[in-house]
């Protein structure tokens, strides 16, 4: 009977050891699964951060380039406007002189030719000024209606969508202690 009792105790001890070993193995497996899930989530967040920073950097570069173009257009507009005003004053002076010369009949033909030349030049510069103004306006409209919304859309659109895709996986694995899923199944 003592031998049977000893064998029975040995069998219980062996069963208890194998049970403890199984529990430890399940804890180690659950920890490994949680670690791999966290690793995948961290890789997803890292790639999301890289993608977002690249798109933001590209958006900033595009904005800087477009703003430089607008600034160049404004400088060109100011230069042409200044030229237009100067030639307008010259043409006005030529008109006055032509009117005086006509009244006095002194070299009316020369003054008329000078007036015609100034008027032609004034018309040319005015047309150039108006075309540049229209081009600048069109460029500005395109910037506000197309470029700026596109840049803002590309630099902000992927963030909520991608974060929502990776969020539950990372959040679920981060909040659950190792082996918690197996304990719930066992109960």
PDB file of C-alpha atoms in Angstrom:
ATOM      1  CA  UNK A   1       0.000   0.000   0.000  1.00  0.00           C
ATOM      2  CA  UNK A   2       2.873   2.312   0.778  1.00  0.00           C
ATOM      3  CA  UNK A   3       4.308   1.590  -2.645  1.00  0.00           C
ATOM      4  CA  UNK A   4       0.980   2.332  -4.284  1.00  0.00           C
ATOM      5  CA  UNK A   5       0.637   5.495  -2.247  1.00  0.00           C
ATOM      6  CA  UNK A   6       4.165   6.553  -3.241  1.00  0.00           C
ATOM      7  CA  UNK A   7       3.418   5.825  -6.919  1.00  0.00           C
ATOM      8  CA  UNK A   8       0.181   7.734  -6.631  1.00  0.00           C
ATOM      9  CA  UNK A   9       2.026  10.728  -5.090  1.00  0.00           C
ATOM     10  CA  UNK A  10       4.688  10.543  -7.816  1.00  0.00           C
ATOM     11  CA  UNK A  11       1.990  10.490 -10.504  1.00  0.00           C
ATOM     12  CA  UNK A  12       0.266  13.517  -8.939  1.00  0.00           C
ATOM     13  CA  UNK A  13       3.596  15.362  -8.712  1.00  0.00           C
ATOM     14  CA  UNK A  14       4.371  14.536 -12.341  1.00  0.00           C
ATOM     15  CA  UNK A  15       0.904  15.686 -13.395  1.00  0.00           C
ATOM     16  CA  UNK A  16       1.321  18.902 -11.405  1.00  0.00           C
ATOM     17  CA  UNK A  17       4.747  19.581 -12.983  1.00  0.00           C
ATOM     18  CA  UNK A  18       3.383  19.021 -16.501  1.00  0.00           C
ATOM     19  CA  UNK A  19       0.424  21.292 -15.673  1.00  0.00           C
ATOM     20  CA  UNK A  20       2.774  24.079 -14.445  1.00  0.00           C
ATOM     21  CA  UNK A  21       4.951  23.580 -17.525  1.00  0.00           C
ATOM     22  CA  UNK A  22       1.878  23.919 -19.762  1.00  0.00           C
ATOM     23  CA  UNK A  23       0.822  27.123 -18.004  1.00  0.00           C
ATOM     24  CA  UNK A  24       4.300  28.592 -18.394  1.00  0.00           C
ATOM     25  CA  UNK A  25       4.399  27.567 -22.041  1.00  0.00           C
ATOM     26  CA  UNK A  26       1.027  29.246 -22.687  1.00  0.00           C
ATOM     27  CA  UNK A  27       2.225  32.409 -20.886  1.00  0.00           C
ATOM     28  CA  UNK A  28       5.410  32.480 -22.985  1.00  0.00           C
ATOM     29  CA  UNK A  29       3.411  31.894 -26.203  1.00  0.00           C
ATOM     30  CA  UNK A  30       0.913  34.647 -25.322  1.00  0.00           C
ATOM     31  CA  UNK A  31       3.756  37.025 -24.494  1.00  0.00           C
ATOM     32  CA  UNK A  32       5.415  36.248 -27.835  1.00  0.00           C
ATOM     33  CA  UNK A  33       2.144  36.871 -29.695  1.00  0.00           C
ATOM     34  CA  UNK A  34       1.580  40.156 -27.870  1.00  0.00           C
ATOM     35  CA  UNK A  35       5.161  41.216 -28.580  1.00  0.00           C
ATOM     36  CA  UNK A  36       4.808  40.460 -32.298  1.00  0.00           C
ATOM     37  CA  UNK A  37       1.488  42.346 -32.424  1.00  0.00           C
ATOM     38  CA  UNK A  38       3.090  45.336 -30.706  1.00  0.00           C
ATOM     39  CA  UNK A  39       6.057  45.139 -33.063  1.00  0.00           C
ATOM     40  CA  UNK A  40       3.741  45.134 -36.100  1.00  0.00           C
ATOM     41  CA  UNK A  41       1.781  48.057 -34.670  1.00  0.00           C
ATOM     42  CA  UNK A  42       4.969  50.022 -34.003  1.00  0.00           C
ATOM     43  CA  UNK A  43       6.138  49.352 -37.584  1.00  0.00           C
ATOM     44  CA  UNK A  44       2.764  50.549 -38.887  1.00  0.00           C
ATOM     45  CA  UNK A  45       2.991  53.715 -36.789  1.00  0.00           C
ATOM     46  CA  UNK A  46       6.582  54.298 -37.908  1.00  0.00           C
ATOM     47  CA  UNK A  47       5.655  53.941 -41.589  1.00  0.00           C
ATOM     48  CA  UNK A  48       2.612  56.171 -41.025  1.00  0.00           C
ATOM     49  CA  UNK A  49       4.833  58.807 -39.413  1.00  0.00           C
ATOM     50  CA  UNK A  50       7.340  58.603 -42.265  1.00  0.00           C
ATOM     51  CA  UNK A  51       4.586  58.857 -44.873  1.00  0.00           C
ATOM     52  CA  UNK A  52       2.981  61.789 -43.075  1.00  0.00           C
ATOM     53  CA  UNK A  53       6.267  63.651 -42.672  1.00  0.00           C
ATOM     54  CA  UNK A  54       7.110  63.091 -46.356  1.00  0.00           C
ATOM     55  CA  UNK A  55       3.721  64.365 -47.488  1.00  0.00           C
ATOM     56  CA  UNK A  56       3.978  67.380 -45.178  1.00  0.00           C
ATOM     57  CA  UNK A  57       7.500  68.125 -46.418  1.00  0.00           C
ATOM     58  CA  UNK A  58       6.299  67.854 -50.030  1.00  0.00           C
ATOM     59  CA  UNK A  59       3.356  70.123 -49.247  1.00  0.00           C
ATOM     60  CA  UNK A  60       5.634  72.739 -47.689  1.00  0.00           C
ATOM     61  CA  UNK A  61       7.973  72.590 -50.688  1.00  0.00           C
ATOM     62  CA  UNK A  62       5.054  73.015 -53.090  1.00  0.00           C
ATOM     63  CA  UNK A  63       3.696  75.940 -51.074  1.00  0.00           C
ATOM     64  CA  UNK A  64       7.105  77.630 -51.027  1.00  0.00           C
ATOM     65  CA  UNK A  65       7.514  77.174 -54.783  1.00  0.00           C
ATOM     66  CA  UNK A  66       4.026  78.517 -55.529  1.00  0.00           C
ATOM     67  CA  UNK A  67       4.496  81.465 -53.176  1.00  0.00           C
ATOM     68  CA  UNK A  68       7.818  82.283 -54.868  1.00  0.00           C
ATOM     69  CA  UNK A  69       6.047  82.232 -58.245  1.00  0.00           C
ATOM     70  CA  UNK A  70       3.347  84.556 -56.920  1.00  0.00           C
ATOM     71  CA  UNK A  71       5.973  86.903 -55.491  1.00  0.00           C
ATOM     72  CA  UNK A  72       7.803  86.999 -58.844  1.00  0.00           C
ATOM     73  CA  UNK A  73       4.520  87.753 -60.602  1.00  0.00           C
ATOM     74  CA  UNK A  74       3.791  90.587 -58.173  1.00  0.00           C
ATOM     75  CA  UNK A  75       7.253  92.076 -58.733  1.00  0.00           C
ATOM     76  CA  UNK A  76       6.730  91.915 -62.500  1.00  0.00           C
ATOM     77  CA  UNK A  77       3.336  93.570 -62.070  1.00  0.00           C
ATOM     78  CA  UNK A  78       4.858  96.395 -59.993  1.00  0.00           C
ATOM     79  CA  UNK A  79       7.603  96.952 -62.579  1.00  0.00           C
ATOM     80  CA  UNK A  80       5.107  97.147 -65.447  1.00  0.00           C
ATOM     81  CA  UNK A  81       2.756  99.360 -63.415  1.00  0.00           C
ATOM     82  CA  UNK A  82       5.608 101.798 -62.716  1.00  0.00           C
ATOM     83  CA  UNK A  83       6.529 101.832 -66.414  1.00  0.00           C
ATOM     84  CA  UNK A  84       2.883 102.410 -67.325  1.00  0.00           C
ATOM     85  CA  UNK A  85       2.593 105.399 -64.995  1.00  0.00           C
ATOM     86  CA  UNK A  86       5.859 106.921 -66.248  1.00  0.00           C
ATOM     87  CA  UNK A  87       4.813 106.584 -69.876  1.00  0.00           C
ATOM     88  CA  UNK A  88       1.387 107.942 -69.013  1.00  0.00           C
ATOM     89  CA  UNK A  89       3.026 111.100 -67.648  1.00  0.00           C
ATOM     90  CA  UNK A  90       5.259 111.378 -70.736  1.00  0.00           C
ATOM     91  CA  UNK A  91       2.249 110.949 -73.026  1.00  0.00           C
ATOM     92  CA  UNK A  92       0.312 113.556 -71.061  1.00  0.00           C
ATOM     93  CA  UNK A  93       3.215 115.996 -71.391  1.00  0.00           C
ATOM     94  CA  UNK A  94       3.460 115.227 -75.110  1.00  0.00           C
ATOM     95  CA  UNK A  95      -0.268 115.891 -75.508  1.00  0.00           C
ATOM     96  CA  UNK A  96       0.067 119.233 -73.772  1.00  0.00           C
ATOM     97  CA  UNK A  97       3.048 120.169 -75.927  1.00  0.00           C
ATOM     98  CA  UNK A  98       1.257 119.029 -79.068  1.00  0.00           C
ATOM     99  CA  UNK A  99      -1.749 121.131 -78.115  1.00  0.00           C
ATOM    100  CA  UNK A 100       0.494 124.139 -77.458  1.00  0.00           C
ATOM    101  CA  UNK A 101       2.410 123.565 -80.677  1.00  0.00           C
ATOM    102  CA  UNK A 102      -0.795 123.278 -82.616  1.00  0.00           C
ATOM    103  CA  UNK A 103      -2.043 126.539 -81.183  1.00  0.00           C
ATOM    104  CA  UNK A 104       1.219 128.256 -81.909  1.00  0.00           C
ATOM    105  CA  UNK A 105       1.673 126.221 -85.107  1.00  0.00           C
ATOM    106  CA  UNK A 106       5.266 125.388 -84.224  1.00  0.00           C
ATOM    107  CA  UNK A 107       6.371 122.059 -85.547  1.00  0.00           C
ATOM    108  CA  UNK A 108       2.931 120.608 -85.296  1.00  0.00           C
ATOM    109  CA  UNK A 109       3.885 117.635 -87.435  1.00  0.00           C
ATOM    110  CA  UNK A 110       6.832 116.717 -85.168  1.00  0.00           C
ATOM    111  CA  UNK A 111       4.757 117.005 -82.029  1.00  0.00           C
ATOM    112  CA  UNK A 112       1.943 114.985 -83.553  1.00  0.00           C
ATOM    113  CA  UNK A 113       4.414 112.253 -84.496  1.00  0.00           C
ATOM    114  CA  UNK A 114       5.828 112.320 -80.949  1.00  0.00           C
ATOM    115  CA  UNK A 115       2.303 112.175 -79.560  1.00  0.00           C
ATOM    116  CA  UNK A 116       1.451 109.216 -81.803  1.00  0.00           C
ATOM    117  CA  UNK A 117       4.648 107.437 -80.757  1.00  0.00           C
ATOM    118  CA  UNK A 118       3.926 108.047 -77.064  1.00  0.00           C
ATOM    119  CA  UNK A 119       0.304 106.956 -77.435  1.00  0.00           C
ATOM    120  CA  UNK A 120       1.379 103.757 -79.206  1.00  0.00           C
ATOM    121  CA  UNK A 121       3.960 103.015 -76.517  1.00  0.00           C
ATOM    122  CA  UNK A 122       1.431 103.816 -73.793  1.00  0.00           C
ATOM    123  CA  UNK A 123      -1.109 101.457 -75.382  1.00  0.00           C
ATOM    124  CA  UNK A 124       1.511  98.709 -75.610  1.00  0.00           C
ATOM    125  CA  UNK A 125       2.555  99.075 -71.966  1.00  0.00           C
ATOM    126  CA  UNK A 126      -1.075  99.351 -70.799  1.00  0.00           C
ATOM    127  CA  UNK A 127      -1.928  96.128 -72.645  1.00  0.00           C
ATOM    128  CA  UNK A 128       1.110  94.421 -71.137  1.00  0.00           C
ATOM    129  CA  UNK A 129       0.075  95.662 -67.686  1.00  0.00           C
ATOM    130  CA  UNK A 130      -3.493  94.398 -68.130  1.00  0.00           C
ATOM    131  CA  UNK A 131      -2.331  91.003 -69.430  1.00  0.00           C
ATOM    132  CA  UNK A 132       0.088  90.603 -66.532  1.00  0.00           C
ATOM    133  CA  UNK A 133      -2.627  91.602 -64.084  1.00  0.00           C
ATOM    134  CA  UNK A 134      -5.022  89.040 -65.617  1.00  0.00           C
ATOM    135  CA  UNK A 135      -2.331  86.331 -65.537  1.00  0.00           C
ATOM    136  CA  UNK A 136      -1.545  87.087 -61.907  1.00  0.00           C
ATOM    137  CA  UNK A 137      -5.229  86.959 -61.042  1.00  0.00           C
ATOM    138  CA  UNK A 138      -5.620  83.598 -62.816  1.00  0.00           C
ATOM    139  CA  UNK A 139      -2.505  82.272 -61.086  1.00  0.00           C
ATOM    140  CA  UNK A 140      -3.841  83.387 -57.715  1.00  0.00           C
ATOM    141  CA  UNK A 141      -7.261  81.835 -58.394  1.00  0.00           C
ATOM    142  CA  UNK A 142      -5.613  78.538 -59.377  1.00  0.00           C
ATOM    143  CA  UNK A 143      -3.485  78.645 -56.223  1.00  0.00           C
ATOM    144  CA  UNK A 144      -6.470  79.150 -53.899  1.00  0.00           C
ATOM    145  CA  UNK A 145      -8.905  76.877 -55.723  1.00  0.00           C
ATOM    146  CA  UNK A 146      -6.620  74.011 -56.734  1.00  0.00           C
ATOM    147  CA  UNK A 147      -3.038  73.978 -55.383  1.00  0.00           C
ATOM    148  CA  UNK A 148      -3.672  74.910 -51.754  1.00  0.00           C
ATOM    149  CA  UNK A 149      -6.637  72.504 -51.214  1.00  0.00           C
ATOM    150  CA  UNK A 150      -4.712  69.711 -52.960  1.00  0.00           C
ATOM    151  CA  UNK A 151      -1.636  70.221 -50.801  1.00  0.00           C
ATOM    152  CA  UNK A 152      -3.667  70.429 -47.623  1.00  0.00           C
ATOM    153  CA  UNK A 153      -5.674  67.365 -48.639  1.00  0.00           C
ATOM    154  CA  UNK A 154      -2.627  65.235 -49.398  1.00  0.00           C
ATOM    155  CA  UNK A 155      -0.784  66.203 -46.250  1.00  0.00           C
ATOM    156  CA  UNK A 156      -3.706  65.595 -43.850  1.00  0.00           C
ATOM    157  CA  UNK A 157      -5.980  62.985 -45.476  1.00  0.00           C
ATOM    158  CA  UNK A 158      -3.992  59.764 -44.883  1.00  0.00           C
ATOM    159  CA  UNK A 159      -3.406  60.340 -41.148  1.00  0.00           C
ATOM    160  CA  UNK A 160      -6.883  59.614 -39.678  1.00  0.00           C
ATOM    161  CA  UNK A 161      -7.587  56.803 -42.125  1.00  0.00           C
ATOM    162  CA  UNK A 162      -4.330  54.938 -41.516  1.00  0.00           C
ATOM    163  CA  UNK A 163      -4.358  55.547 -37.767  1.00  0.00           C
ATOM    164  CA  UNK A 164      -7.863  54.126 -37.609  1.00  0.00           C
ATOM    165  CA  UNK A 165      -6.696  50.995 -39.476  1.00  0.00           C
ATOM    166  CA  UNK A 166      -3.785  50.277 -37.116  1.00  0.00           C
ATOM    167  CA  UNK A 167      -5.374  51.582 -33.930  1.00  0.00           C
ATOM    168  CA  UNK A 168      -7.481  48.591 -32.757  1.00  0.00           C
ATOM    169  CA  UNK A 169      -4.679  46.064 -33.277  1.00  0.00           C
ATOM    170  CA  UNK A 170      -2.175  48.063 -31.271  1.00  0.00           C
ATOM    171  CA  UNK A 171      -4.652  49.181 -28.657  1.00  0.00           C
ATOM    172  CA  UNK A 172      -5.991  45.669 -28.125  1.00  0.00           C
ATOM    173  CA  UNK A 173      -2.572  44.109 -27.719  1.00  0.00           C
ATOM    174  CA  UNK A 174      -1.286  46.934 -25.528  1.00  0.00           C
ATOM    175  CA  UNK A 175      -4.169  46.761 -23.057  1.00  0.00           C
ATOM    176  CA  UNK A 176      -4.273  42.979 -22.663  1.00  0.00           C
ATOM    177  CA  UNK A 177      -1.730  41.409 -20.290  1.00  0.00           C
ATOM    178  CA  UNK A 178       0.123  38.344 -21.594  1.00  0.00           C
ATOM    179  CA  UNK A 179      -1.989  35.210 -21.342  1.00  0.00           C
ATOM    180  CA  UNK A 180      -5.204  37.119 -20.571  1.00  0.00           C
ATOM    181  CA  UNK A 181      -6.946  35.703 -23.625  1.00  0.00           C
ATOM    182  CA  UNK A 182      -6.157  32.128 -22.590  1.00  0.00           C
ATOM    183  CA  UNK A 183      -7.341  32.707 -19.027  1.00  0.00           C
ATOM    184  CA  UNK A 184     -10.682  33.967 -20.358  1.00  0.00           C
ATOM    185  CA  UNK A 185     -11.011  30.904 -22.603  1.00  0.00           C
ATOM    186  CA  UNK A 186     -10.212  28.553 -19.702  1.00  0.00           C
ATOM    187  CA  UNK A 187     -12.916  30.122 -17.542  1.00  0.00           C
TER     188      UNK A 187
END
